[in-house]
Amino acid sequence: MKSILDYETVALIDDDDAMEIIDQTKLPGTTEMIRLRTGEEIWNAIYLLQVRGAPAIGVAAGFGLYILMKHSQAPTYDEFMKELKEKSDYLNSSRPTAVNLSWALKRMEAHVVKVAEELGDYDRDALITAMREESERIKAEDIDVCRRIGENGLTLIKDGYGLLTHCNAGQLATCKYGTATAPMYLAHEKGYKIKVFCDETRPLLQGARLTAYELHSAGIDTTVLCDNMSASLMKSGAIDAIFVGCDRVAANGDAANKIGTSVVATVAKRYNIPFYVCAPTSTIDINTKTGDDIKIEQRKSEEVTEMWYKERMAPEGVKVYNPAFDVTDNELITGIVTEYGVLRAPYDVSIGKLFDTMQARLNKTDN
């Protein structure tokens, strides 16, 4: 039987002018691969969570923009860039909170500008080729980054640990390893006897449908619990550390992740359990000063009142509060695990130093 880990979360099918993804809304009951070719199909796949998780969304954005520009007939560079910007803005409107979406689209656009300057004369085919190569680099880097996050996170785990995670920051949210699950996979590879507890993650149940599914497929001891059971579990002493992913980290270390994450962090603080946010540096937005500046997506009420039920579970006409994310205050975060190491408070300082170092490396490479 083929494991879910044997499938590619996001793949470019260049000869079919398409991107292939696992339709995650059908998991775990059905593993269905779908191909996306049009702007509307790609937009809907991101919005409807057929492809989800900040890193995977970034990879999908890169592939998507390339696919939409692949057959451009723009006669001039200005018209090519106008078309690219329109398509980029359209895709970017699908999920406002996940910074990797806008990050990948901006990176693709910046790369086209750079290549165009190097070419001098307008060469449409060369720009399109450059877009394909850059989109493939985004995917390759995602795999490398997740592996390095896993290695850094592994230093925080001991044999026999009980670990808790919320939502899905696993392989299904990236191209391989995941972010929050990467340390778990590497610990399992090393033979550590870990136990992982997955919050169900209401209302869309990513923890039950996706995280538990992929960890169980990998042979890891996995237990599902309803979100409101996590405090009881932490109080029992079963949890030694908590690892979660995130969709955006502000410059001060506040982190936006799936709704309910801040509850887990608050309870963890009460019981002195270390709470780690696993974040590729592409997810850290130094232009967003604090979590108060992060736009939180409000989703359809039907996700709370009707989805997963045979009959509607709330009165007709009742109002529904359904934010997709909440923001965990930096004071509740023990460490932010990146591909470059584990950042510690004060986060405005450690994040600033990290980005200064990254910029210095970039300047050295450019020179």
Short mmCIF file of C-alpha atoms in Angstrom, two decimals:
data_model
loop_
_atom_site.label_atom_id
_atom_site.label_comp_id
_atom_site.label_asym_id
_atom_site.label_seq_id
_atom_site.Cartn_x
_atom_site.Cartn_y
_atom_site.Cartn_z
CA MET A 1 0.00 0.00 0.00
CA LYS A 2 1.37 3.40 -1.00
CA SER A 3 1.94 5.78 1.92
CA ILE A 4 0.82 9.40 1.76
CA LEU A 5 4.50 10.28 2.23
CA ASP A 6 5.26 8.71 -1.16
CA TYR A 7 3.25 11.39 -2.97
CA GLU A 8 4.53 14.85 -3.90
CA THR A 9 2.51 17.56 -2.19
CA VAL A 10 3.07 20.00 -5.07
CA ALA A 11 4.63 19.09 -8.43
CA LEU A 12 5.15 20.94 -11.70
CA ILE A 13 3.92 18.95 -14.73
CA ASP A 14 5.52 21.19 -17.31
CA ASP A 15 4.62 19.18 -20.41
CA ASP A 16 0.94 19.46 -19.44
CA ASP A 17 1.09 23.16 -18.50
CA ALA A 18 -0.11 22.16 -15.05
CA MET A 19 0.66 21.86 -11.39
CA GLU A 20 -0.32 18.62 -9.64
CA ILE A 21 -1.35 18.60 -5.99
CA ILE A 22 -2.89 16.24 -3.46
CA ASP A 23 -6.46 17.41 -2.85
CA GLN A 24 -6.14 17.68 0.91
CA THR A 25 -9.85 18.29 1.40
CA LYS A 26 -10.41 14.62 0.50
CA LEU A 27 -7.91 13.18 3.01
CA PRO A 28 -7.66 10.80 4.75
CA GLY A 29 -10.46 8.85 3.07
CA THR A 30 -9.41 9.47 -0.53
CA THR A 31 -6.01 10.27 -1.99
CA GLU A 32 -6.83 12.22 -5.13
CA MET A 33 -4.27 13.98 -7.29
CA ILE A 34 -5.61 16.96 -9.23
CA ARG A 35 -4.04 19.11 -11.92
CA LEU A 36 -4.41 22.87 -11.92
CA ARG A 37 -4.03 24.80 -15.15
CA THR A 38 -6.03 28.04 -14.97
CA GLY A 39 -5.77 31.02 -12.68
CA GLU A 40 -9.20 30.27 -11.23
CA GLU A 41 -8.27 26.65 -10.50
CA ILE A 42 -5.06 27.68 -8.75
CA TRP A 43 -6.79 30.46 -6.78
CA ASN A 44 -9.57 28.12 -5.67
CA ALA A 45 -7.11 25.38 -4.69
CA ILE A 46 -5.31 27.79 -2.34
CA TYR A 47 -8.46 29.38 -0.95
CA LEU A 48 -10.34 26.10 -0.46
CA LEU A 49 -7.29 24.48 1.23
CA GLN A 50 -6.82 21.82 -1.42
CA VAL A 51 -3.20 22.91 -1.13
CA ARG A 52 -2.36 24.38 2.27
CA GLY A 53 0.45 25.13 4.69
CA ALA A 54 2.59 28.23 4.26
CA PRO A 55 5.60 26.59 2.54
CA ALA A 56 3.45 24.49 0.17
CA ILE A 57 1.39 27.57 -0.70
CA GLY A 58 4.62 29.41 -1.55
CA VAL A 59 5.73 26.59 -3.86
CA ALA A 60 2.27 26.48 -5.45
CA ALA A 61 2.39 30.24 -5.98
CA GLY A 62 5.73 30.00 -7.80
CA PHE A 63 4.56 27.18 -10.05
CA GLY A 64 1.19 28.86 -10.54
CA LEU A 65 2.59 32.18 -11.68
CA TYR A 66 4.94 30.42 -14.08
CA ILE A 67 2.10 28.34 -15.55
CA LEU A 68 -0.07 31.43 -16.03
CA MET A 69 2.76 33.30 -17.78
CA LYS A 70 4.13 30.35 -19.77
CA HIS A 71 2.22 31.17 -22.93
CA SER A 72 2.23 34.95 -22.61
CA GLN A 73 2.19 36.76 -25.93
CA ALA A 74 3.15 40.14 -24.47
CA PRO A 75 4.96 42.02 -27.27
CA THR A 76 6.99 44.25 -24.94
CA TYR A 77 8.68 44.00 -21.56
CA ASP A 78 6.31 46.55 -20.03
CA GLU A 79 3.28 44.60 -21.16
CA PHE A 80 4.85 41.35 -19.93
CA MET A 81 5.40 42.87 -16.48
CA LYS A 82 1.89 44.33 -16.43
CA GLU A 83 0.44 40.90 -17.19
CA LEU A 84 2.67 39.25 -14.59
CA LYS A 85 1.66 41.79 -11.93
CA GLU A 86 -2.05 41.30 -12.64
CA LYS A 87 -1.77 37.52 -12.34
CA SER A 88 0.40 37.82 -9.23
CA ASP A 89 -2.08 40.14 -7.51
CA TYR A 90 -4.92 37.78 -8.36
CA LEU A 91 -3.20 34.75 -6.83
CA ASN A 92 -2.10 36.79 -3.80
CA SER A 93 -5.72 37.60 -2.96
CA SER A 94 -6.53 33.96 -2.20
CA ARG A 95 -5.00 33.76 1.34
CA PRO A 96 -4.03 37.06 3.00
CA THR A 97 -2.44 35.68 6.19
CA ALA A 98 0.12 33.22 4.78
CA VAL A 99 3.16 35.38 4.06
CA ASN A 100 4.80 32.69 1.91
CA LEU A 101 2.19 33.33 -0.76
CA SER A 102 3.14 36.97 -1.25
CA TRP A 103 6.82 36.18 -0.57
CA ALA A 104 6.99 33.65 -3.41
CA LEU A 105 5.10 35.88 -5.84
CA LYS A 106 7.34 38.87 -5.07
CA ARG A 107 10.41 36.65 -5.44
CA MET A 108 9.26 35.46 -8.86
CA GLU A 109 8.61 39.03 -10.00
CA ALA A 110 11.98 40.27 -8.67
CA HIS A 111 13.77 37.44 -10.46
CA VAL A 112 12.15 38.37 -13.77
CA VAL A 113 13.23 41.99 -13.30
CA LYS A 114 16.79 40.89 -12.53
CA VAL A 115 17.01 38.58 -15.55
CA ALA A 116 15.52 41.24 -17.81
CA GLU A 117 18.18 43.71 -16.71
CA GLU A 118 20.90 41.15 -17.39
CA LEU A 119 19.51 40.41 -20.86
CA GLY A 120 19.17 44.03 -21.89
CA ASP A 121 16.86 43.35 -24.82
CA TYR A 122 13.37 41.94 -24.26
CA ASP A 123 13.41 38.16 -24.64
CA ARG A 124 10.04 36.75 -23.66
CA ASP A 125 11.08 33.09 -23.90
CA ALA A 126 14.14 33.68 -21.73
CA LEU A 127 12.02 35.37 -19.05
CA ILE A 128 9.54 32.50 -19.04
CA THR A 129 12.40 29.98 -18.74
CA ALA A 130 13.79 32.01 -15.85
CA MET A 131 10.41 31.84 -14.13
CA ARG A 132 10.33 28.05 -14.41
CA GLU A 133 13.85 27.74 -13.01
CA GLU A 134 13.07 30.07 -10.10
CA SER A 135 9.86 28.22 -9.23
CA GLU A 136 11.80 24.94 -9.16
CA ARG A 137 14.42 26.57 -6.90
CA ILE A 138 11.70 27.62 -4.45
CA LYS A 139 10.62 23.99 -4.16
CA ALA A 140 14.17 22.63 -3.79
CA GLU A 141 14.92 25.23 -1.12
CA ASP A 142 11.75 24.32 0.76
CA ILE A 143 12.90 20.70 1.06
CA ASP A 144 16.37 21.78 2.22
CA VAL A 145 14.98 24.32 4.69
CA CYS A 146 12.58 21.82 6.25
CA ARG A 147 15.37 19.29 6.70
CA ARG A 148 17.50 21.91 8.46
CA ILE A 149 14.59 22.98 10.68
CA GLY A 150 14.21 19.31 11.58
CA GLU A 151 17.88 19.01 12.51
CA ASN A 152 17.72 22.14 14.69
CA GLY A 153 14.47 21.04 16.29
CA LEU A 154 15.87 17.59 16.98
CA THR A 155 18.31 19.14 19.47
CA LEU A 156 15.25 20.00 21.59
CA ILE A 157 13.93 16.42 21.75
CA LYS A 158 15.03 13.49 23.90
CA ASP A 159 14.28 9.79 23.54
CA GLY A 160 10.93 8.99 25.14
CA TYR A 161 9.49 12.50 24.79
CA GLY A 162 5.79 13.13 24.49
CA LEU A 163 5.18 15.86 21.89
CA LEU A 164 2.08 17.88 21.09
CA THR A 165 1.32 19.65 17.82
CA HIS A 166 -1.61 21.71 16.54
CA CYS A 167 -2.99 21.78 12.99
CA ASN A 168 -0.78 20.41 10.20
CA ALA A 169 2.75 21.66 9.73
CA GLY A 170 3.82 18.36 8.24
CA GLN A 171 4.89 17.06 4.87
CA LEU A 172 1.42 17.85 3.53
CA ALA A 173 2.04 21.53 4.34
CA THR A 174 5.44 21.57 2.62
CA CYS A 175 7.23 19.55 -0.04
CA LYS A 176 9.00 17.20 2.38
CA TYR A 177 9.49 16.70 6.15
CA GLY A 178 7.24 19.56 7.18
CA THR A 179 8.27 22.22 9.67
CA ALA A 180 6.85 21.30 13.09
CA THR A 181 6.90 17.60 12.18
CA ALA A 182 10.43 17.63 10.74
CA PRO A 183 12.06 17.11 14.18
CA MET A 184 9.58 14.28 14.78
CA TYR A 185 10.44 12.50 11.55
CA LEU A 186 14.18 12.82 12.20
CA ALA A 187 13.74 11.62 15.80
CA HIS A 188 11.81 8.62 14.49
CA GLU A 189 14.57 7.92 11.93
CA LYS A 190 17.10 7.90 14.78
CA GLY A 191 15.05 5.34 16.68
CA TYR A 192 13.74 7.67 19.39
CA LYS A 193 10.64 6.28 21.08
CA ILE A 194 8.54 9.43 20.86
CA LYS A 195 4.80 9.79 21.27
CA VAL A 196 3.05 12.50 19.29
CA PHE A 197 -0.33 13.94 20.28
CA CYS A 198 -2.25 15.75 17.53
CA ASP A 199 -4.88 18.32 18.37
CA GLU A 200 -7.93 17.63 16.22
CA THR A 201 -7.88 21.30 15.12
CA ARG A 202 -11.42 22.46 14.67
CA PRO A 203 -13.27 23.44 12.61
CA LEU A 204 -11.42 21.95 9.62
CA LEU A 205 -9.74 19.08 11.50
CA GLN A 206 -6.30 19.35 9.89
CA GLY A 207 -4.72 17.68 12.91
CA ALA A 208 -7.02 14.67 12.78
CA ARG A 209 -7.28 14.35 9.00
CA LEU A 210 -3.75 15.27 7.97
CA THR A 211 -1.14 15.31 10.76
CA ALA A 212 -2.35 12.13 12.42
CA TYR A 213 -2.65 10.50 9.00
CA GLU A 214 0.88 11.23 7.85
CA LEU A 215 2.58 10.56 11.21
CA HIS A 216 0.71 7.27 11.58
CA SER A 217 1.68 6.37 8.00
CA ALA A 218 5.33 6.93 8.98
CA GLY A 219 5.03 4.49 11.88
CA ILE A 220 5.15 7.10 14.66
CA ASP A 221 3.14 6.49 17.84
CA THR A 222 0.28 8.94 17.24
CA THR A 223 -2.74 9.95 19.34
CA VAL A 224 -5.55 12.34 18.35
CA LEU A 225 -7.30 14.53 20.89
CA CYS A 226 -10.00 17.18 20.67
CA ASP A 227 -8.70 20.73 21.01
CA ASN A 228 -10.33 21.28 24.41
CA MET A 229 -8.53 18.24 25.85
CA SER A 230 -5.01 19.65 25.54
CA ALA A 231 -4.98 21.30 28.97
CA SER A 232 -5.94 18.04 30.65
CA LEU A 233 -3.20 16.24 28.72
CA MET A 234 -0.55 18.82 29.60
CA LYS A 235 -1.51 18.76 33.27
CA SER A 236 -1.13 14.96 33.28
CA GLY A 237 2.59 15.25 32.53
CA ALA A 238 2.36 13.43 29.20
CA ILE A 239 3.76 16.35 27.18
CA ASP A 240 7.45 17.30 27.27
CA ALA A 241 7.46 19.83 24.42
CA ILE A 242 5.16 21.42 21.86
CA PHE A 243 6.03 22.07 18.22
CA VAL A 244 3.78 24.08 15.91
CA GLY A 245 4.19 25.68 12.52
CA CYS A 246 3.10 29.17 11.55
CA ASP A 247 1.87 31.23 8.64
CA ARG A 248 3.54 34.49 9.60
CA VAL A 249 6.00 35.66 12.26
CA ALA A 250 6.10 39.38 13.02
CA ALA A 251 9.36 41.24 13.62
CA ASN A 252 8.81 41.07 17.39
CA GLY A 253 8.28 37.29 17.38
CA ASP A 254 4.48 37.22 17.55
CA ALA A 255 3.36 34.26 15.44
CA ALA A 256 0.13 33.67 13.52
CA ASN A 257 -0.89 30.04 13.21
CA LYS A 258 -4.07 28.02 12.90
CA ILE A 259 -6.84 29.10 15.25
CA GLY A 260 -6.39 27.55 18.68
CA THR A 261 -2.59 27.73 18.72
CA SER A 262 -2.54 30.62 21.18
CA VAL A 263 -4.70 28.58 23.57
CA VAL A 264 -2.13 25.76 23.47
CA ALA A 265 0.69 28.23 24.09
CA THR A 266 -1.11 29.85 27.01
CA VAL A 267 -1.77 26.52 28.72
CA ALA A 268 1.80 25.37 28.02
CA LYS A 269 3.06 28.47 29.84
CA ARG A 270 0.89 27.55 32.83
CA TYR A 271 2.44 24.07 33.05
CA ASN A 272 6.01 25.12 32.14
CA ILE A 273 6.08 23.12 28.92
CA PRO A 274 8.40 24.51 26.20
CA PHE A 275 6.48 25.85 23.22
CA TYR A 276 8.38 26.04 19.92
CA VAL A 277 7.32 27.69 16.67
CA CYS A 278 8.95 26.14 13.60
CA ALA A 279 9.34 28.83 10.95
CA PRO A 280 11.32 29.05 7.73
CA THR A 281 12.85 32.51 7.45
CA SER A 282 10.55 33.07 4.45
CA THR A 283 7.69 33.05 6.98
CA ILE A 284 9.25 35.81 9.11
CA ASP A 285 7.91 39.17 7.97
CA ILE A 286 10.19 41.90 9.27
CA ASN A 287 7.88 44.50 7.70
CA THR A 288 5.11 43.46 10.09
CA LYS A 289 6.05 44.98 13.44
CA THR A 290 3.75 43.01 15.75
CA GLY A 291 1.01 40.41 15.63
CA ASP A 292 -1.57 43.19 15.84
CA ASP A 293 -0.60 44.12 12.27
CA ILE A 294 -1.32 40.65 10.85
CA LYS A 295 -4.53 40.45 8.85
CA ILE A 296 -6.59 37.49 10.03
CA GLU A 297 -8.76 35.74 7.48
CA GLN A 298 -12.41 35.22 8.44
CA ARG A 299 -13.84 32.09 6.88
CA LYS A 300 -17.35 30.90 6.00
CA SER A 301 -19.73 30.12 8.85
CA GLU A 302 -20.66 26.78 7.28
CA GLU A 303 -17.28 25.38 8.35
CA VAL A 304 -18.52 25.61 11.94
CA THR A 305 -22.24 24.91 11.57
CA GLU A 306 -22.46 22.27 8.84
CA MET A 307 -19.18 20.75 7.69
CA TRP A 308 -18.57 17.14 8.86
CA TYR A 309 -22.15 16.79 10.15
CA LYS A 310 -25.08 14.92 8.59
CA GLU A 311 -27.39 17.64 9.87
CA ARG A 312 -26.75 21.28 10.70
CA MET A 313 -25.40 21.53 14.28
CA ALA A 314 -26.31 25.15 15.10
CA PRO A 315 -29.56 27.15 14.81
CA GLU A 316 -30.35 28.80 11.49
CA GLY A 317 -29.52 32.48 11.60
CA VAL A 318 -27.08 32.30 14.51
CA LYS A 319 -23.94 34.37 14.08
CA VAL A 320 -20.61 32.55 13.75
CA TYR A 321 -17.10 33.69 14.67
CA ASN A 322 -14.68 31.76 12.47
CA PRO A 323 -11.17 33.25 12.18
CA ALA A 324 -8.72 30.99 10.39
CA PHE A 325 -5.78 31.99 12.60
CA ASP A 326 -4.87 33.50 15.93
CA VAL A 327 -1.68 35.21 17.05
CA THR A 328 0.51 33.76 19.79
CA ASP A 329 2.23 36.51 21.78
CA ASN A 330 6.01 36.27 21.71
CA GLU A 331 6.20 36.01 25.50
CA LEU A 332 4.55 32.59 25.27
CA ILE A 333 7.10 31.25 22.75
CA THR A 334 10.13 29.40 24.12
CA GLY A 335 11.99 29.44 20.80
CA ILE A 336 11.52 29.96 17.08
CA VAL A 337 13.14 27.10 15.17
CA THR A 338 14.48 28.25 11.79
CA GLU A 339 16.78 26.69 9.22
CA TYR A 340 19.59 28.79 10.70
CA GLY A 341 19.09 27.76 14.31
CA VAL A 342 16.78 28.36 17.28
CA LEU A 343 15.96 32.00 17.97
CA ARG A 344 15.38 33.08 21.56
CA ALA A 345 13.83 36.13 23.21
CA PRO A 346 14.09 39.05 22.89
CA TYR A 347 12.90 38.19 19.39
CA ASP A 348 13.13 41.66 17.91
CA VAL A 349 16.88 41.41 18.60
CA SER A 350 17.44 37.79 17.51
CA ILE A 351 15.32 38.19 14.37
CA GLY A 352 17.09 41.45 13.53
CA LYS A 353 20.51 39.82 13.91
CA LEU A 354 19.45 36.86 11.77
CA PHE A 355 18.27 39.06 8.93
CA ASP A 356 21.41 41.22 9.15
CA THR A 357 23.50 38.05 8.81
CA MET A 358 21.40 36.80 5.89
CA GLN A 359 21.75 40.15 4.11
CA ALA A 360 25.52 40.16 4.66
CA ARG A 361 25.74 36.70 3.12
CA LEU A 362 23.62 37.82 0.18
CA ASN A 363 25.80 40.89 -0.38
CA LYS A 364 28.93 38.73 -0.27
CA THR A 365 27.45 36.36 -2.86
CA ASP A 366 26.41 39.23 -5.15
CA ASN A 367 29.93 40.68 -4.98
#
